[in-house]
Short mmCIF file of C-alpha atoms (C1' of nucleotides) in Angstrom, two decimals:
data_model
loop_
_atom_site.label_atom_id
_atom_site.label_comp_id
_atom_site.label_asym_id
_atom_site.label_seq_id
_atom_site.Cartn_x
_atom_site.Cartn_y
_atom_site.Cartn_z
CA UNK A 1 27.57 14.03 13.73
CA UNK A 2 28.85 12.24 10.81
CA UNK A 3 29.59 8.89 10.62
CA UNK A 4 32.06 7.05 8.65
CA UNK A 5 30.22 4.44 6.10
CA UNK A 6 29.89 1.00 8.45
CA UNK A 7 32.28 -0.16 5.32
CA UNK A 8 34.36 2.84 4.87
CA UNK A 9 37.69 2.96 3.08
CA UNK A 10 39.42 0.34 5.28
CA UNK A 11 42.95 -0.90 4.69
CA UNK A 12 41.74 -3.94 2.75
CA UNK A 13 39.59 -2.94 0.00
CA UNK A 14 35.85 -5.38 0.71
CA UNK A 15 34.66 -6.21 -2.87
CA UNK A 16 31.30 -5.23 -4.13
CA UNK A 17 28.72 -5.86 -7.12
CA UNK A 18 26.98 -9.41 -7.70
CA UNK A 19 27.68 -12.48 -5.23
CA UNK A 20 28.99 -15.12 -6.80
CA UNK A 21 27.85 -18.98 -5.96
CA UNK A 22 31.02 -19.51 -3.97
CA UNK A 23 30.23 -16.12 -1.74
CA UNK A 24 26.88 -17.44 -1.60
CA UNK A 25 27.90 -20.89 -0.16
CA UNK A 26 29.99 -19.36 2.30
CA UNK A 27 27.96 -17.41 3.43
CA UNK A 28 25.13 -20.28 4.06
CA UNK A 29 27.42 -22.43 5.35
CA UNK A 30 28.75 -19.72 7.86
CA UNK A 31 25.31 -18.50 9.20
CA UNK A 32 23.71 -22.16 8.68
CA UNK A 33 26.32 -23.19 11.32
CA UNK A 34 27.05 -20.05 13.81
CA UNK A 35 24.04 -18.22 13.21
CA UNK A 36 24.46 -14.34 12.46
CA UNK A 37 24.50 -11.88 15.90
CA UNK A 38 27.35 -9.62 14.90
CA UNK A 39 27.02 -8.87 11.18
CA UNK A 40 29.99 -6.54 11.47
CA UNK A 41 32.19 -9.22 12.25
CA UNK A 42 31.07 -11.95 10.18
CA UNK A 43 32.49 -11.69 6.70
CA UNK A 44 35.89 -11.86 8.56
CA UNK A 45 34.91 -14.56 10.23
CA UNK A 46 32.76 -16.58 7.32
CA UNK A 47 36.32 -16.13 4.94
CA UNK A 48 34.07 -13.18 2.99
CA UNK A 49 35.81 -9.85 1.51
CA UNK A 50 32.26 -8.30 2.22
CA UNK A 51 31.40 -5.82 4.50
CA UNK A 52 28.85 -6.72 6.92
CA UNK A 53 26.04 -4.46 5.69
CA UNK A 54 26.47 -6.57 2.48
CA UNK A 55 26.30 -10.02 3.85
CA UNK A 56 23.19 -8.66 5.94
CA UNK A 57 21.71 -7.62 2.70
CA UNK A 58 22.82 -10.59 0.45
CA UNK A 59 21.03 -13.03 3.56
CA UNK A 60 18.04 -11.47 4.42
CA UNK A 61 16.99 -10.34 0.63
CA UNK A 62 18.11 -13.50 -1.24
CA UNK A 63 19.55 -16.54 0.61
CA UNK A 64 17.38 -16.74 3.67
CA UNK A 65 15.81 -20.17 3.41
CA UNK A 66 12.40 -19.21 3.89
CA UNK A 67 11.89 -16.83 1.09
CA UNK A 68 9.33 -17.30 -1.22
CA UNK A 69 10.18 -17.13 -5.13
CA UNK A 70 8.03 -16.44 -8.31
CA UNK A 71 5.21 -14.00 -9.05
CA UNK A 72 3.19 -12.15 -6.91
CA UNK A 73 -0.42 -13.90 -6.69
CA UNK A 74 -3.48 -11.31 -6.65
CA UNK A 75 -4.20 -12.16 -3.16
CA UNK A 76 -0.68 -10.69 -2.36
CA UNK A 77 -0.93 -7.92 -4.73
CA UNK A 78 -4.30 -6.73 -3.06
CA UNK A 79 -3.09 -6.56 -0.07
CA UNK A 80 0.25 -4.70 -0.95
CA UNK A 81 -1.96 -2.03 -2.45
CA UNK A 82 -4.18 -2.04 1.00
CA UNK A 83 -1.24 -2.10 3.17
CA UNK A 84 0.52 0.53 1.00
CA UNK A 85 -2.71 2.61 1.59
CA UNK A 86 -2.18 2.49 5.45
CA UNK A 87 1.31 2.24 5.73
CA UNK A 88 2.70 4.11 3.12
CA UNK A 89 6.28 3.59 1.42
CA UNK A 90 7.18 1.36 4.94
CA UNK A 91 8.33 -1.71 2.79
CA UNK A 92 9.69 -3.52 5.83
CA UNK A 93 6.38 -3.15 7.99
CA UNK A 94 4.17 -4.27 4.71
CA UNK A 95 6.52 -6.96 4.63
CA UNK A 96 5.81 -8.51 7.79
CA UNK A 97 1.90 -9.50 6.56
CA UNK A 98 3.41 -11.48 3.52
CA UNK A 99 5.42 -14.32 4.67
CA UNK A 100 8.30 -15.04 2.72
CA UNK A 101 8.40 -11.74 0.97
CA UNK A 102 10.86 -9.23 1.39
CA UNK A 103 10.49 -5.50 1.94
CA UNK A 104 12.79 -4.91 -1.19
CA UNK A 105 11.20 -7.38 -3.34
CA UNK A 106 7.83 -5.96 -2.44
CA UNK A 107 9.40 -2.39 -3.12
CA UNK A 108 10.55 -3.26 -6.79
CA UNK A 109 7.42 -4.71 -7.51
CA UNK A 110 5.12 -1.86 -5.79
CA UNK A 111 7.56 0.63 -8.06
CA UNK A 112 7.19 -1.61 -11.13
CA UNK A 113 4.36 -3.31 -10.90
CA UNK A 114 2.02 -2.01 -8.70
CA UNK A 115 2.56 1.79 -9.58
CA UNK A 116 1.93 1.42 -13.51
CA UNK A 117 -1.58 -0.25 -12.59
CA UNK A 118 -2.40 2.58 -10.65
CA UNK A 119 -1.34 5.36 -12.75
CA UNK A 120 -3.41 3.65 -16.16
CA UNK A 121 -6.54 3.84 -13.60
CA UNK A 122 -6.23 7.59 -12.70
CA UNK A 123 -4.74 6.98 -9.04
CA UNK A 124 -1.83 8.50 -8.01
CA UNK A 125 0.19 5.35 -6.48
CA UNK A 126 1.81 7.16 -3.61
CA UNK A 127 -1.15 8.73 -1.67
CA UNK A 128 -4.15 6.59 -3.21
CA UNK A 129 -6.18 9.60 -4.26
CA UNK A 130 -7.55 10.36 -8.15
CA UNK A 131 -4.84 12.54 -10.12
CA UNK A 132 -5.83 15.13 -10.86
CA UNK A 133 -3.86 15.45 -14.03
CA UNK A 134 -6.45 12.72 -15.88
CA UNK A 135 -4.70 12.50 -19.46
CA UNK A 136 -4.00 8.65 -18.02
CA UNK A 137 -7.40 8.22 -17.52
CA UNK A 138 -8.28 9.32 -21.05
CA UNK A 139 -6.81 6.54 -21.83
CA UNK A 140 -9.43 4.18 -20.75
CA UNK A 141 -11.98 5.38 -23.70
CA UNK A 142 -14.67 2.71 -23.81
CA UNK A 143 -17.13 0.78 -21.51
CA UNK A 144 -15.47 -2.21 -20.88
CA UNK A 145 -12.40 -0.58 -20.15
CA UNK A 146 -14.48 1.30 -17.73
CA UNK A 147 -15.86 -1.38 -15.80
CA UNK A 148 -12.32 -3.39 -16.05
CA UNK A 149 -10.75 -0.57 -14.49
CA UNK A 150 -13.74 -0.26 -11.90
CA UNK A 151 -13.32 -3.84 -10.85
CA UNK A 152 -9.79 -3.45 -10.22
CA UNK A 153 -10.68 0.23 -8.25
CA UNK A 154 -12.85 -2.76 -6.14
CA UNK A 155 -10.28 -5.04 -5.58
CA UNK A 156 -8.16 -1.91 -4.09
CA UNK A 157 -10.79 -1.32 -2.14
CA UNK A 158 -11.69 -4.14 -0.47
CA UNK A 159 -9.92 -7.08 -0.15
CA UNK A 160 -12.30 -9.90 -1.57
CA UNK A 161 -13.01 -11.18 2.35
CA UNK A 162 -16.30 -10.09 3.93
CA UNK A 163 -14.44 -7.81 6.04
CA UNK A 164 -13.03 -4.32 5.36
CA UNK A 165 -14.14 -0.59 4.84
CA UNK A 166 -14.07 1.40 2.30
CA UNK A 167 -12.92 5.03 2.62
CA UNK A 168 -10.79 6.83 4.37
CA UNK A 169 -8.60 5.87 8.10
CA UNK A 170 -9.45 9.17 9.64
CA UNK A 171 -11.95 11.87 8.36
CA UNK A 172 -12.55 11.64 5.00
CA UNK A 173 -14.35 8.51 4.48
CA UNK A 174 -16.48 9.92 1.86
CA UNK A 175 -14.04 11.64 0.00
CA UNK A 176 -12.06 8.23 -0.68
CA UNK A 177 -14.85 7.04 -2.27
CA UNK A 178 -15.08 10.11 -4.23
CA UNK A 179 -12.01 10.21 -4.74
CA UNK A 180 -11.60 6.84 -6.49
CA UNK A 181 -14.70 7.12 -7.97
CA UNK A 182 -15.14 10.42 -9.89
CA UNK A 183 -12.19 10.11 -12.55
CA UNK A 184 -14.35 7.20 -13.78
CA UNK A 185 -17.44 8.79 -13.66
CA UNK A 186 -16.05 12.11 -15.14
CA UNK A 187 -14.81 10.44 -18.10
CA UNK A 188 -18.04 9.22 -18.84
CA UNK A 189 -20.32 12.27 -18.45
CA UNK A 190 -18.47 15.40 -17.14
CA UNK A 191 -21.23 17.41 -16.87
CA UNK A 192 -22.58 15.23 -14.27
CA UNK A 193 -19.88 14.91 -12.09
CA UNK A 194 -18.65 18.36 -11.85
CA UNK A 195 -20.53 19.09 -9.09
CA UNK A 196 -19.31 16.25 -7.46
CA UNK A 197 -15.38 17.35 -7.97
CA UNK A 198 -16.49 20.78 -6.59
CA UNK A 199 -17.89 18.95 -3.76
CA UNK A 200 -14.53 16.80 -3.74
CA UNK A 201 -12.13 19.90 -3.54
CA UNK A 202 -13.73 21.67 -1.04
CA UNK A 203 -13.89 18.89 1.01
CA UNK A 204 -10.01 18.49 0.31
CA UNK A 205 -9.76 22.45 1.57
CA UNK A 206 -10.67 21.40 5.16
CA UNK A 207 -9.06 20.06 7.33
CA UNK A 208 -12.02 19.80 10.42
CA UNK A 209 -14.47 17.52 10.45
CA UNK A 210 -17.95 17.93 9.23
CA UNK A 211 -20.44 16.91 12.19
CA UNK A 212 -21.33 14.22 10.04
CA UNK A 213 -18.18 12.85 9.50
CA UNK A 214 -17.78 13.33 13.38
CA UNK A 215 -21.11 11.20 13.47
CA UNK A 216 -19.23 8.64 11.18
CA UNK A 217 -16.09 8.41 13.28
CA UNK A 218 -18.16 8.04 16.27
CA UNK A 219 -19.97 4.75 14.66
CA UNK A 220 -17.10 3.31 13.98
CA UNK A 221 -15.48 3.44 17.40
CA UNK A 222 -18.93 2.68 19.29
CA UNK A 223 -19.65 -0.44 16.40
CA UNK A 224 -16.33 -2.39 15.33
CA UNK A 225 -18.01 -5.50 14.72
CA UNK A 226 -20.57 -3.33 12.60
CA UNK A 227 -18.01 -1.42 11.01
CA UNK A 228 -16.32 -4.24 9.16
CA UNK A 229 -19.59 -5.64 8.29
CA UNK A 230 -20.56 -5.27 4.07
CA UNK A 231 -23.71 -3.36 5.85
CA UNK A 232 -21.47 -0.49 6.94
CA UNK A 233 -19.59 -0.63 3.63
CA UNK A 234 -22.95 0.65 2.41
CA UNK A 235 -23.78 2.70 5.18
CA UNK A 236 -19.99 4.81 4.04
CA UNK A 237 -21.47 4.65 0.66
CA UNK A 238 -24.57 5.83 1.67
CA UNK A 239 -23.05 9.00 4.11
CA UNK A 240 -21.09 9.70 1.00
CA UNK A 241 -24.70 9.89 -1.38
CA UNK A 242 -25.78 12.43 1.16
CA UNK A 243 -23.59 14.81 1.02
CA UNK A 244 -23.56 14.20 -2.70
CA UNK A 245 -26.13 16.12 -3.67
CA UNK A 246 -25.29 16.09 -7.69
CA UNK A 247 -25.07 12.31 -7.61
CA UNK A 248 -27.81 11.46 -4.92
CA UNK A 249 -31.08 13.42 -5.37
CA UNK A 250 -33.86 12.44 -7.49
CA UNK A 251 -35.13 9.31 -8.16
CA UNK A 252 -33.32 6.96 -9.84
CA UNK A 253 -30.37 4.57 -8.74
CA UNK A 254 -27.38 5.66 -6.96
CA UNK A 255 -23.90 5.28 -5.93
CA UNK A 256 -23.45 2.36 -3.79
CA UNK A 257 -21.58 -0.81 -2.86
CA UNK A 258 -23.16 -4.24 -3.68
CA UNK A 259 -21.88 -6.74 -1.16
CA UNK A 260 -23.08 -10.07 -3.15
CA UNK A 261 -21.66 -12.92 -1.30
CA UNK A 262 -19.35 -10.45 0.51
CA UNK A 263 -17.08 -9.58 -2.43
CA UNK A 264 -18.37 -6.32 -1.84
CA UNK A 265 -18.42 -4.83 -5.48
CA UNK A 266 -18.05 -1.04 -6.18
CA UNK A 267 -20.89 0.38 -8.04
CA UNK A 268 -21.17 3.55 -9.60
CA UNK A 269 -24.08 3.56 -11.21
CA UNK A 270 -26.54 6.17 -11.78
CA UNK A 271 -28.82 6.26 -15.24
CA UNK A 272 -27.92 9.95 -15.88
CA UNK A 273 -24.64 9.48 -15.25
CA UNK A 274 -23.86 5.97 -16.95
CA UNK A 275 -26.11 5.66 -19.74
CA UNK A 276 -26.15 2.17 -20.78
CA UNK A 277 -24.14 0.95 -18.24
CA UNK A 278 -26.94 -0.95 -16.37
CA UNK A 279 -27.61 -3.33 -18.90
CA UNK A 280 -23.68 -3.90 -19.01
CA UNK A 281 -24.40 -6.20 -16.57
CA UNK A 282 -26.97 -8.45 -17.40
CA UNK A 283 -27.56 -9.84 -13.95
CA UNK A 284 -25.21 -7.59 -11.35
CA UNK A 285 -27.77 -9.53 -7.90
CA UNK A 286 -26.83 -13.13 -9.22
CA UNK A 287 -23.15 -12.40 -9.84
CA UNK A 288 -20.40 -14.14 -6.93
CA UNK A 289 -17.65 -11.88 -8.84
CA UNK A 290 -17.30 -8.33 -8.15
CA UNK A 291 -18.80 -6.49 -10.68
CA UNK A 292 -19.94 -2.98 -11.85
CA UNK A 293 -23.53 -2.89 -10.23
CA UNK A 294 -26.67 -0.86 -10.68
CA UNK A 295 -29.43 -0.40 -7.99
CA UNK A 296 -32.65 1.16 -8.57
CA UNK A 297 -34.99 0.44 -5.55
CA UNK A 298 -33.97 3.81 -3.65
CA UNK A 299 -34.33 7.21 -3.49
CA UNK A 300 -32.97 10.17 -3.00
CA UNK A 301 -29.42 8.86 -2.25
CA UNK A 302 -31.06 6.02 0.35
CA UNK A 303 -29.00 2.49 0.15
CA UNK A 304 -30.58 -0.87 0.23
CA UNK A 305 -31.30 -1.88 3.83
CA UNK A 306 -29.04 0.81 5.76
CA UNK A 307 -31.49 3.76 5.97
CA UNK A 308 -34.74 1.83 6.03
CA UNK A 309 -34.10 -1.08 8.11
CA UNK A 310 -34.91 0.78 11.28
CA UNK A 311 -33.35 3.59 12.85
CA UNK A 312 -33.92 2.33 16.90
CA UNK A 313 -30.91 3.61 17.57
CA UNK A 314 -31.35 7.26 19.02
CA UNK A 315 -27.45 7.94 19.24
CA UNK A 316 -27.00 7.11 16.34
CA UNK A 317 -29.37 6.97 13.81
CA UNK A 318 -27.75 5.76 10.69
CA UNK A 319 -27.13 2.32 12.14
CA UNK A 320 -29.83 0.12 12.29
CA UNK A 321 -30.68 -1.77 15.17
CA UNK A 322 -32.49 -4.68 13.22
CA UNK A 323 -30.58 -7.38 11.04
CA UNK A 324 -32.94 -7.10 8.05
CA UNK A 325 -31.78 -8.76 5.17
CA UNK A 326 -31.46 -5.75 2.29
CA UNK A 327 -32.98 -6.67 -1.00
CA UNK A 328 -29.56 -7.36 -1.98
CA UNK A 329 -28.78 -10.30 -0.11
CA UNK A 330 -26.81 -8.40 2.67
CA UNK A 331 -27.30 -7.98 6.51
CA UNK A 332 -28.05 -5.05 8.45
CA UNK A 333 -26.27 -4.60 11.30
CA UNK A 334 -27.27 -6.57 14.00
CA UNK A 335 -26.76 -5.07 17.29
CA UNK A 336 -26.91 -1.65 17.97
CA UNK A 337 -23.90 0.24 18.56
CA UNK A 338 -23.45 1.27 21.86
CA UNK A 339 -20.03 1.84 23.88
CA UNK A 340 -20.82 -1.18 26.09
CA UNK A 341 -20.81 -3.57 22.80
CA UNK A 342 -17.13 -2.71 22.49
CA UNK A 343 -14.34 -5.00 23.81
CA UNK A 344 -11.58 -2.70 25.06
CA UNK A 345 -8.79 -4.04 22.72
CA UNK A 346 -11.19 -3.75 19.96
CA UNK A 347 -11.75 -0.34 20.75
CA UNK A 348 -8.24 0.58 20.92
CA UNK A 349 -7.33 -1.09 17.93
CA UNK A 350 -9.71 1.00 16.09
CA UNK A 351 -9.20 4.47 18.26
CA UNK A 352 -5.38 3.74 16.52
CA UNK A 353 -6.72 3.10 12.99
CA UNK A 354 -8.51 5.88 12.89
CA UNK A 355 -6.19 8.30 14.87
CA UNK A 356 -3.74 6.92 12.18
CA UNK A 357 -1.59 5.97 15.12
CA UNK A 358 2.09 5.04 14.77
CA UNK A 359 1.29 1.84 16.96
CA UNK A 360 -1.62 0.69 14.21
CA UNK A 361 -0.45 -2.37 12.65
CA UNK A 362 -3.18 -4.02 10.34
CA UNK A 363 -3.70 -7.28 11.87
CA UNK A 364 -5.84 -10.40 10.26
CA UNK A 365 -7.93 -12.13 12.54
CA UNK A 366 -11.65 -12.28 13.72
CA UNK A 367 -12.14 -8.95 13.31
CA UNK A 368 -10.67 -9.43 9.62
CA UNK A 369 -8.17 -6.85 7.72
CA UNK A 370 -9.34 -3.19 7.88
CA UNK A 371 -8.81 -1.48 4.74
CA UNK A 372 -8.42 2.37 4.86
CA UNK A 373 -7.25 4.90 3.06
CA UNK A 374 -4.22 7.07 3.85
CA UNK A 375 -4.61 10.52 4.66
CA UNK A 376 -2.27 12.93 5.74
CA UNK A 377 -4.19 15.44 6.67
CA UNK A 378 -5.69 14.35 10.09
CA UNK A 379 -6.98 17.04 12.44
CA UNK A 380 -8.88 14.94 15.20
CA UNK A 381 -8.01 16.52 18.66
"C1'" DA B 1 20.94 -8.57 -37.48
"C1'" DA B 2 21.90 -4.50 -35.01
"C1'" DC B 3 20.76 -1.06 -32.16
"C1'" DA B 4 17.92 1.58 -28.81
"C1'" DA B 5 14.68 1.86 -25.30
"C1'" DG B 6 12.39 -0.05 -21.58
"C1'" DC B 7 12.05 -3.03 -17.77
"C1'" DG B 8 13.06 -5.79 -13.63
"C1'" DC B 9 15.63 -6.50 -9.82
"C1'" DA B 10 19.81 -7.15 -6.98
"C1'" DA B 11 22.70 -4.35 -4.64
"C1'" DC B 12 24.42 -0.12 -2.81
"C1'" DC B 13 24.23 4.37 -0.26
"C1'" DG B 14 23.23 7.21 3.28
"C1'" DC B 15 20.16 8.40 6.84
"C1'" DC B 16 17.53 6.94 10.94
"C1'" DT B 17 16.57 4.39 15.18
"C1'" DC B 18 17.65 2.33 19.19
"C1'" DA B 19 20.45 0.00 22.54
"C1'" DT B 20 24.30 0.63 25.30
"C1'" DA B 21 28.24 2.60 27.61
"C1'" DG C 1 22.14 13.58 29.12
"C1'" DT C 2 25.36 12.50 25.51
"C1'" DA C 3 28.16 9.84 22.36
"C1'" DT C 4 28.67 5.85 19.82
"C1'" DG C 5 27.87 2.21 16.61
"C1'" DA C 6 25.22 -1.81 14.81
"C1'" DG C 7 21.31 -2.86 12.53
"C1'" DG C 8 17.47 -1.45 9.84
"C1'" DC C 9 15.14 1.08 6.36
"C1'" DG C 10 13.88 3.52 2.12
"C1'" DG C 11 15.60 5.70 -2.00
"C1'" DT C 12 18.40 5.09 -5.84
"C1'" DT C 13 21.57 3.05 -9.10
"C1'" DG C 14 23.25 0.20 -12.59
"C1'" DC C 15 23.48 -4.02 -15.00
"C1'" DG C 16 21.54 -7.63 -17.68
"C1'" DC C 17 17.68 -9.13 -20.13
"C1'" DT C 18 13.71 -8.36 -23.18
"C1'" DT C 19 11.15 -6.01 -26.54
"C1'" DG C 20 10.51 -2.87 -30.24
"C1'" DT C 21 12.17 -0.61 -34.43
#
DNA sequence: AACAAGCGCAACCGCCTCATA
DNA sequence: GTATGAGGCGGTTGCGCTTGT
């Protein structure tokens, strides 16, 4: 069925291009006073040679009176980029989480803005993963680009809250991580992270589930109050190390997440990999900002606190049943997770998330903002 | 100073969704 | 169940401004 354009080529010709400031009054005026049910009829009625799509347009995107002006603050940006992640190019959804913004305006600035920054850090801006063409990346050629560009990969990551997860919605946790992480690591030592890439693409060849990645999914729909925690930021981190076995074995530091004062950094850090990096940072525990970290109290791919605080928890053993403090300031888990821990809207909430559900809105509140990764290749039946 | 290229953003176009008859 | 049309949405365009040469 075709339609005729709502503004089609009517005996009177409706004008087009800019508003001017008289249109603009008029249009105030009108919908200030009568309000604006039947957008069809109102240019007719408001004195405007406009069709109605136009006025619509022209109201919601410009004159509405609520609509905040000026530049985008980082808080907003951040969580453009995380709701972009989740929601994809669905301006008008994204656009509901930042009052006063429009879907356009945050389009244009995603497209002109947002995209750019992406790009110059080796992410591809439309489906969040590491290009794989890396000439951009080349681009960042020294150290303190490196660790510029990793703090902004953090801020992507994790909106600077104590809430949030890093990796993937559905079943590739550890491959977002991976995924954002090994362009930066490649550039410094290829040799190093080859393996991991390897690791990557295959990974990116299935589409099931690995039973540990079943394991994963499992603690994070029997745990939601756990799963938001910086402790399972690490734990994510830490699945990721073991299946890692390029990055992970050995002694030595290794990938993880620092979660000082719940700014949750993203390190990267391993000696063989980033020579010289660890004294980049002259005190990584001390530091409130997020900041390119180094560990080097585990090993064999084991994360502060996660693995060694105690494994009670026969179901699942990854999540610790104590709240030890880790020798990084943060908190294990405190309660185990078991299904009757889980408040049934809580549990829906995240069955959607991760199911990548149409219905999944990202909501703020005491459960804080979820941060995921999109993925479009979901196979969880 | 003049021109070209790049950029930002308002506005348009056409398709989609959903309510209603 | 089907047709219709208004409203909504995302992609794209084009114009004006800025920056670079």
């Amino acid at each position: 069925m075709v339609r005729p354009p709502c503004c089609g080529d009517d005996d009177e010709k409706v004008k087009k291009g800019p508003w001017t400031a008289e249109e603009d009054a008029k249009l105030v005026d009108y919908i200030t006073n009568k309000g604006h049910t039947n957008w069809k009829s109102l240019p007719k009625l408001a004195g405007l040679n406009r069709c109605g799509k136009s006025c619509r347009l022209r109201w919601t995107n410009y004159l509405r009176p609520d609509i905040k002006r000026g530049k985008f603050s980082e808080e907003e940006e951040r969580l453009i980029i995380n709701l972009h992640s989740v929601l994809g190019n669905k301006w008008s959804r994204i656009a509901t989480h930042l009052s006063g913004r429009t879907d356009n305006e945050i389009k244009n600035y995603y497209n002109t803005h947002i995209r750019k920054k992406l790009l110059q850090m080796g992410i591809d801006p439309q489906t969040h993963k590491p290009r794989t063409d890396h000439s951009q990346i080349a681009q960042i050629i020294n150290l303190t680009q490196l660790i510029g560009a990793a703090q902004q990969l953090n801020s992507i990551m994790m909106l600077n809250n104590n809430n949030g997860i890093i990796g993937n919605s559905n079943n590739n946790n550890n491959n977002s991580v991976a995924n954002s992480i090994i362009p930066l690591l490649h550039l410094l030592n290829p040799t190093t992270t080859s393996a991991a890439s390897t690791f990557l693409a295959q990974q990116q060849q299935q589409q099931q589930m690995t039973s540990s990645q079943e394991e994963l999914l499992l603690a994070r729909l029997l745990n939601p109050a756990g799963a938001g925690s910086s402790a399972h930021q690490e734990l994510f981190c830490n699945q990721f190390l073991n299946t890692l076995p390029a990055l992970a074995t050995g002694g030595g530091s290794s990938l993880m997440v620092n979660n000082n004062n719940n700014n949750g950094a993203l390190a990267t850090a391993r000696e063989s990999a980033l020579p010289g990096l660890v004294s980049a940072e002259a005190s990584p525990e001390a530091s409130s900002s997020t900041s390119l970290v180094h560990h080097n109290n585990n090993v064999n791919g084991g994360v502060d606190g996660v693995m060694e605080a105690g494994n009670n928890n026969n179901n699942y053993p990854h999540l610790s049943n104590n709240s030890s403090n880790f020798s990084d300031g943060t908190t294990a888990l405190s309660s185990p997770g078991t299904a009757a821990d889980v408040d049934d809207n809580q549990y829906e909430a995240w069955e959607k998330m991760l199911l990548m559900d149409d219905d999944f809105v990202p909501t703020f509140g005491d459960s804080g903002f979820f941060s995921s990764w999109k993925d479009d290749d979901l196979v969880l039946e």
